[in-house]
Coordinates of C-alpha atoms in Angstrom, one line a residue:
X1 CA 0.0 0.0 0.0
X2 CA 2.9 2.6 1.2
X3 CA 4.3 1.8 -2.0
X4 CA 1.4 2.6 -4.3
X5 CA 1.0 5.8 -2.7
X6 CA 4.8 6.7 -2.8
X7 CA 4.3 6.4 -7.0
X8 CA 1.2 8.5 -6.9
X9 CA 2.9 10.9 -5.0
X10 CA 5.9 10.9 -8.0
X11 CA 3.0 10.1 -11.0
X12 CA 1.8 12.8 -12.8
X13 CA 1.6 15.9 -10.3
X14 CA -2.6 17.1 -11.2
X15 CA -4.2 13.2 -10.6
X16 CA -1.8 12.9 -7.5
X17 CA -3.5 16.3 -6.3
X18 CA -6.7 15.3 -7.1
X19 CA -6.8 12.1 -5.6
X20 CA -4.9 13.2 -2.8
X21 CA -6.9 16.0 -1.9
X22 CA -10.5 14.7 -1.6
X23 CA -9.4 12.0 1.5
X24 CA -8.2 14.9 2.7
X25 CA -11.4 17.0 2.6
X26 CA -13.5 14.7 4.1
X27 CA -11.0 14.1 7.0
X28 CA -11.0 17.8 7.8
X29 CA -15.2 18.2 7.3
X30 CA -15.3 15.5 9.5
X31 CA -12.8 17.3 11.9
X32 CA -15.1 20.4 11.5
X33 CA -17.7 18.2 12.6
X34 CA -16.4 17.6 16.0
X35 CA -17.8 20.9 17.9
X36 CA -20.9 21.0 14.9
X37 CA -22.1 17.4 17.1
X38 CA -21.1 19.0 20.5
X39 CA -23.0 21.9 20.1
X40 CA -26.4 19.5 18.8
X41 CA -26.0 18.0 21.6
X42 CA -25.8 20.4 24.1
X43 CA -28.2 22.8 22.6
X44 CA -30.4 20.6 24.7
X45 CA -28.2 22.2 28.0
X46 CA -29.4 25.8 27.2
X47 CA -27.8 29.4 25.8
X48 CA -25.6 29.3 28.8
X49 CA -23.7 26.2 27.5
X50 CA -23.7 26.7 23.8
X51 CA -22.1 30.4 24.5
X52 CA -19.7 28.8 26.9
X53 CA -18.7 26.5 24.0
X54 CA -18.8 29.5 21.4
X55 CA -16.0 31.0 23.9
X56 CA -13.8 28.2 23.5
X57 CA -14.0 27.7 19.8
X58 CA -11.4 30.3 19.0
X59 CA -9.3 28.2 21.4
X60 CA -10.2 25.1 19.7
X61 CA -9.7 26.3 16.2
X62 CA -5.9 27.8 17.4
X63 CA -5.1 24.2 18.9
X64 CA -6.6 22.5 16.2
X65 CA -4.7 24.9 13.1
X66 CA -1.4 24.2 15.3
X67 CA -1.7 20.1 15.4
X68 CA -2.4 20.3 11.4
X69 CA 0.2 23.0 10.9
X70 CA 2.6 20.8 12.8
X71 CA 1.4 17.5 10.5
X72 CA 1.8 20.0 7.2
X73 CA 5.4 21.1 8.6
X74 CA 5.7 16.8 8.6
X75 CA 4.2 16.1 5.1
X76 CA 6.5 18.9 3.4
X77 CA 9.4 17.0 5.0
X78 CA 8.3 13.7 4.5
X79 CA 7.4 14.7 0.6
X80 CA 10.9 15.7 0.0
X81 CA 13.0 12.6 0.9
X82 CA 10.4 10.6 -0.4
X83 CA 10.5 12.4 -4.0
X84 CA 14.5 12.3 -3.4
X85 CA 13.8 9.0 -2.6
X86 CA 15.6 8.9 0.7
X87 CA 13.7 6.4 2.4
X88 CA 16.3 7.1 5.9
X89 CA 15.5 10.7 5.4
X90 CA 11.5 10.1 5.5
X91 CA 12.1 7.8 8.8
X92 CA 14.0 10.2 10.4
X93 CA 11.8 13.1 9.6
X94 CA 8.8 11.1 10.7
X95 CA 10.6 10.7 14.3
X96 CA 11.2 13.6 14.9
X97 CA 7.8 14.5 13.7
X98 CA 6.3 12.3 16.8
X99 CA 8.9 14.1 19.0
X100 CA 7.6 17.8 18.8
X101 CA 4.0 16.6 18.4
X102 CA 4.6 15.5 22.1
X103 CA 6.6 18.9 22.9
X104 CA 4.1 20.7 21.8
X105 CA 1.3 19.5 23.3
X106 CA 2.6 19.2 27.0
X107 CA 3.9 23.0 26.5
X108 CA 0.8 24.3 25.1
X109 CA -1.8 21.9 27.9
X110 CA 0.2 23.5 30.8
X111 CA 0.2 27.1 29.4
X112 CA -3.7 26.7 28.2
X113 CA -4.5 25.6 31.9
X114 CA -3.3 27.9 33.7
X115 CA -4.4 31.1 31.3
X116 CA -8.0 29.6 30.4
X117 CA -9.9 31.6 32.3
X118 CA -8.4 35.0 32.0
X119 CA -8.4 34.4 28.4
X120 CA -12.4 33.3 27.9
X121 CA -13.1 36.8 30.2
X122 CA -11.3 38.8 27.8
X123 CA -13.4 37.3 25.2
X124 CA -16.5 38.8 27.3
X125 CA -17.2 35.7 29.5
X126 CA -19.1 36.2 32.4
X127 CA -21.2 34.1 34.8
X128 CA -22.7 30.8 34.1
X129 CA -21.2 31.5 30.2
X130 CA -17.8 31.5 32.1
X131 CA -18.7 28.1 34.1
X132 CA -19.8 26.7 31.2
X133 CA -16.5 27.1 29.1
X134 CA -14.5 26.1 31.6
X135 CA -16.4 23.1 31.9
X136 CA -15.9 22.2 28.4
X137 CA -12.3 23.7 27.7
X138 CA -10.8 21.7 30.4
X139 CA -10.8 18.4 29.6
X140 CA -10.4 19.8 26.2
X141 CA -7.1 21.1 27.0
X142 CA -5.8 18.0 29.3
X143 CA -6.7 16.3 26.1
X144 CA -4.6 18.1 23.9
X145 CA -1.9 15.2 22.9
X146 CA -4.5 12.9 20.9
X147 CA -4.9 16.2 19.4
X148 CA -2.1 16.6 18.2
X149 CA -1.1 12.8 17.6
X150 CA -4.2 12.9 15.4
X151 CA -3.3 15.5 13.3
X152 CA 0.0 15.2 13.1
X153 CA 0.2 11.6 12.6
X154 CA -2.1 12.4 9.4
X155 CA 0.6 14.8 8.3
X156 CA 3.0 11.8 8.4
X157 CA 0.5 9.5 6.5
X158 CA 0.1 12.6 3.9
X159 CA 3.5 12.6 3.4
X160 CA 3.9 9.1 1.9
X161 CA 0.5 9.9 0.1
X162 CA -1.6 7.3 2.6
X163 CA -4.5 10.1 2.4
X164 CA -7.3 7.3 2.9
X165 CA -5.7 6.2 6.1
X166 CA -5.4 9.2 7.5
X167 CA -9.5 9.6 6.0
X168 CA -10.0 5.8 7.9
X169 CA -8.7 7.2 11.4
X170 CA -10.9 10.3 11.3
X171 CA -14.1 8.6 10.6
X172 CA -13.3 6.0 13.2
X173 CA -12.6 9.3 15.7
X174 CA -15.8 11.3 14.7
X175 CA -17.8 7.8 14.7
X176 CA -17.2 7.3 18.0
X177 CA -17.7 11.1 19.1
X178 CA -21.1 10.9 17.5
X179 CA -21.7 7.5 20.0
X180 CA -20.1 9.3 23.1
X181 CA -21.7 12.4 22.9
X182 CA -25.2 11.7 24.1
X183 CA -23.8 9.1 26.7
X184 CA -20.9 12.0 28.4
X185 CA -23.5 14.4 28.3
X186 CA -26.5 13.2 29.5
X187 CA -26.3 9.6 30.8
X188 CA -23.3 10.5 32.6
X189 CA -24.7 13.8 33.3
X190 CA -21.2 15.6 32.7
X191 CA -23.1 18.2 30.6
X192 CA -21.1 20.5 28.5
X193 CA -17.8 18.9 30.2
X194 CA -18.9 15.5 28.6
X195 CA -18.9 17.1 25.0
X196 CA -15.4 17.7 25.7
X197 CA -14.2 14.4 26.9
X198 CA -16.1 12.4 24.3
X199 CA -14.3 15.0 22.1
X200 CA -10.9 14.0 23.4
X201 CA -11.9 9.9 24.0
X202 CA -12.8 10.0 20.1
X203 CA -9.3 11.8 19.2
X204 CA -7.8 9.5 21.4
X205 CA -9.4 6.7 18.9
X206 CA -8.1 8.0 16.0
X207 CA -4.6 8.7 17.0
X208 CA -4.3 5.3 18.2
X209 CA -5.5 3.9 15.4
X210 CA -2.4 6.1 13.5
X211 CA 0.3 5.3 16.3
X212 CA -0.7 1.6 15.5
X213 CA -0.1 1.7 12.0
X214 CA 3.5 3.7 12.4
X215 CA 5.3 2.3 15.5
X216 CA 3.4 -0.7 15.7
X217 CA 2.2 -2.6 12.5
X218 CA 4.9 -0.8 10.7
X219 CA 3.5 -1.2 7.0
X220 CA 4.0 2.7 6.2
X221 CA 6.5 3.5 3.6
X222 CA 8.1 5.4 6.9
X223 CA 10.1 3.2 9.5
X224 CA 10.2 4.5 12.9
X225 CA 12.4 3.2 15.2
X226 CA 12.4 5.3 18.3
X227 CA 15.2 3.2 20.1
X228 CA 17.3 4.2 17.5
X229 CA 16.7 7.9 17.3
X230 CA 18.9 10.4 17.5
X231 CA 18.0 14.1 17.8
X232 CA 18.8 16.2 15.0
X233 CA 18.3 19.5 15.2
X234 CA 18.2 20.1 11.4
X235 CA 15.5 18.6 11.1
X236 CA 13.2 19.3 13.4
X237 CA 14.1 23.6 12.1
X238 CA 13.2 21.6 8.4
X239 CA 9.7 20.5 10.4
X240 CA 9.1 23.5 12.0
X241 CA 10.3 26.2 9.1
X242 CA 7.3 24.7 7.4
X243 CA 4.9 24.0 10.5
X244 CA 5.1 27.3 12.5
X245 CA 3.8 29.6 9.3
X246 CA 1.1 26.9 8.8
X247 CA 0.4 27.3 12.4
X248 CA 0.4 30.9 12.3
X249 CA -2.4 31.6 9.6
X250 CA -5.2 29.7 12.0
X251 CA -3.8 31.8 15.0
X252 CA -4.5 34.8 13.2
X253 CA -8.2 33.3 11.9
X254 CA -8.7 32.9 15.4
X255 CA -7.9 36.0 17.0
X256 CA -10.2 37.5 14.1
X257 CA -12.6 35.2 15.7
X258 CA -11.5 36.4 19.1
X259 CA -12.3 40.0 17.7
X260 CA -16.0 39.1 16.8
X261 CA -16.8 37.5 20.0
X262 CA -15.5 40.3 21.8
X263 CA -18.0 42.9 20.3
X264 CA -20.8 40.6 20.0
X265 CA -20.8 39.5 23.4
X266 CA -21.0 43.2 24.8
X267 CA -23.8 44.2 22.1
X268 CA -25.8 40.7 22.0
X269 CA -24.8 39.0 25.2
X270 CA -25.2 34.9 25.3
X271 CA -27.9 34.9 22.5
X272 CA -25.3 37.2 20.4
X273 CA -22.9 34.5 21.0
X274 CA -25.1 31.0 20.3
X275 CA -26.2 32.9 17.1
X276 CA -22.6 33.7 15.7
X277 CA -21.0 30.1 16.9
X278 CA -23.8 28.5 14.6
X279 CA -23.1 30.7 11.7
X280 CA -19.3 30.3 12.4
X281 CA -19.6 26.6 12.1
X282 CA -21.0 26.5 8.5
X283 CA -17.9 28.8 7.5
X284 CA -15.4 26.5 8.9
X285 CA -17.2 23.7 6.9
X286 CA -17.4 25.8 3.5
X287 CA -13.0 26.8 3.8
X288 CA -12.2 23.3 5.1
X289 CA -12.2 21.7 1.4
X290 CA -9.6 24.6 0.3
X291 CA -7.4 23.9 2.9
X292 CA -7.5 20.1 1.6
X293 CA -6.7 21.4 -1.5
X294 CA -3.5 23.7 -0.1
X295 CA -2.4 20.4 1.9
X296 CA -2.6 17.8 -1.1
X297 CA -0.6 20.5 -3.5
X298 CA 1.9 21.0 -0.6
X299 CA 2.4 16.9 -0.5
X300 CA 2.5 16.4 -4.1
X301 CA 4.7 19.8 -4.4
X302 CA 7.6 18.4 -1.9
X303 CA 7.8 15.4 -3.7
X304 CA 8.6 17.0 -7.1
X305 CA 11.1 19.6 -5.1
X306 CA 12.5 16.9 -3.4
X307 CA 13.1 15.0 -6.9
X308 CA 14.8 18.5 -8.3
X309 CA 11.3 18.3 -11.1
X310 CA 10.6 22.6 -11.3
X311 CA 8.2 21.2 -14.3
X312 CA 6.3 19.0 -11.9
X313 CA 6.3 21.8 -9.3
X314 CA 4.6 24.0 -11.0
X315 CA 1.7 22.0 -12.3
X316 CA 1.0 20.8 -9.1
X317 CA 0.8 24.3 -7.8
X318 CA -1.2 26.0 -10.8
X319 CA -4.0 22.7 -10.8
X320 CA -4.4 23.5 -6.9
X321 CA -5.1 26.9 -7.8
X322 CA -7.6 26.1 -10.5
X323 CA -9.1 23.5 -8.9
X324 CA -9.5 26.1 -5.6
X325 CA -10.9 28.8 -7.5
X326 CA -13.5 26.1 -9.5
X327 CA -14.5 24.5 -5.9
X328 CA -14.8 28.0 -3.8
X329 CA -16.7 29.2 -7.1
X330 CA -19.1 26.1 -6.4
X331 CA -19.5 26.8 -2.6
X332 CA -20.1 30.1 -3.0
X333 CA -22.9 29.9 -5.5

């Protein structure tokens, strides 16, 4: 199978985008789909709890743009040895790939912890919405590492071209949040806390489904060997030179966001803020598939740079920008 994808990744540079990028939309509409579910479900807790949630989607969409940032950083890397058809190069990359996934998500669950709360009242969170975001960005937060194990470990996949596997583990994940939703929330009676940690048990499904296949099974085109690794520091900077400006353009979504509920929150108070997260939610879903489209020309792209082939290069990068333009035209209408 890793094979296969590796000679669709070095085929002919418009079919590999193609069929790379639609896996990859529907694992990201299904990732959109995580807080779409929470907030069906605990629309049935009141305003108070769908605002407190509104409040912590800015926070969700930062942590979630800096686990696939991080992946993307991984996929340009991987692309690039496996188009130079370094197959050490692509294990090594991979490694150290898992290593700051696990960095950065211990760094950013300790900081998010302790600056939650001071950060949802800046936002204009008040009261029972304050109680209620808490609630649900807590275990959100603790969760953080199947986050970014997720995610990242898609970004791996992507970069050997395994985009339906990466597709598999998210519908597996979003399966199981659909299941443990209703049982967290009200069963349990955790309320809006249990949308989180159904959230987090369902990432936790698809990142071990991901870990399995790498360190595990080991049929990837990538070999990981993490008693055998050995920290080098150039590439981890060839990781992050790709995955902290990936990272950055969902911080500064967010803070837009951020912006919004701000305002809104002082002129419409909790109804302000149940009526924008709803709207929000079909926005994430309508941008998602051009994303897809950015991260499938950024696969197929490092494989032709890392293979020296400009003529490939380009034609991957002009059919994503045609078959952007075609798609947003589509959406839009």
């Amino acid at each position: 199978m890793a094979n296969k994808n590796v000679e669709l990744m070095r085929g002919n540079p418009e079919t590999a985008v193609k069929k790379l990028a639609i896996p990859i939309m529907i694992s990201m509409l299904l990732t959109a789909s995580y807080n779409i579910i929470d907030g069906i479900w605990v629309a049935g807790l009141g305003q108070a709890a769908i605002a407190g949630i509104g409040f912590v989607t800015p926070i969700f969409m930062i942590l979630n743009g800096v686990s696939v940032g991080l992946g993307n950083g991984a996929t340009s890397s991987i692309s690039r040895f496996v188009g130079a058809k370094n197959h050490e190069g692509a294990n090594k990359s991979a490694a150290h790939a898992l290593l700051i996934f696990l960095v950065a998500s211990i760094f950013l669950t300790v900081t998010l912890l302790f600056i939650q709360e001071p950060l949802l009242r800046t936002y204009g969170a008040s009261g029972q919405n304050l109680a209620e975001g808490i609630k649900y960005g807590t275990p959100l937060f603790l969760g953080l590492i199947a986050f970014m194990f997720g995610n990242g470990g898609s970004g791996i996949l992507r970069g050997e071209g395994d985009m339906k596997r990466a597709m598999y583990a998210m519908i597996v994940s979003v399966t199981l949040n659909a299941i443990l939703d209703p049982i967290f929330i009200y069963v349990l009676g955790f309320g809006s806390a249990g949308a989180s940690m159904a959230t987090i048990f369902s990432a936790l499904g698809s990142a071990s489904v991901i870990l399995y296949w790498i360190l595990i099974k080991k049929d990837t085109y990538v070999n990981v060997n993490l008693r055998e690794f050995k920290f080098d520091s150039k590439i981890a900077k060839d990781i992050l030179k790709v995955g902290i400006p990936a990272s950055m353009d969902m911080f500064m979504m967010s803070v837009a966001v951020s912006l919004y509920l701000v305002f809104i929150s002082t002129i419409g108070g909790e109804y302000g803020i149940a009526s924008f997260t709803s709207g929000q939610r079909l926005y994430l879903f309508a941008i998602m598939p051009l994303t897809a489209i950015g991260s499938a020309v950024a696969a197929v792209s490092g494989s032709a740079y890392g293979a020296k082939n400009g003529d490939y290069l380009s034609r991957a990068h002009l059919y994503g920008v045609k078959f952007g333009i075609a798609f947003g035209t589509a959406v839009t209408i």
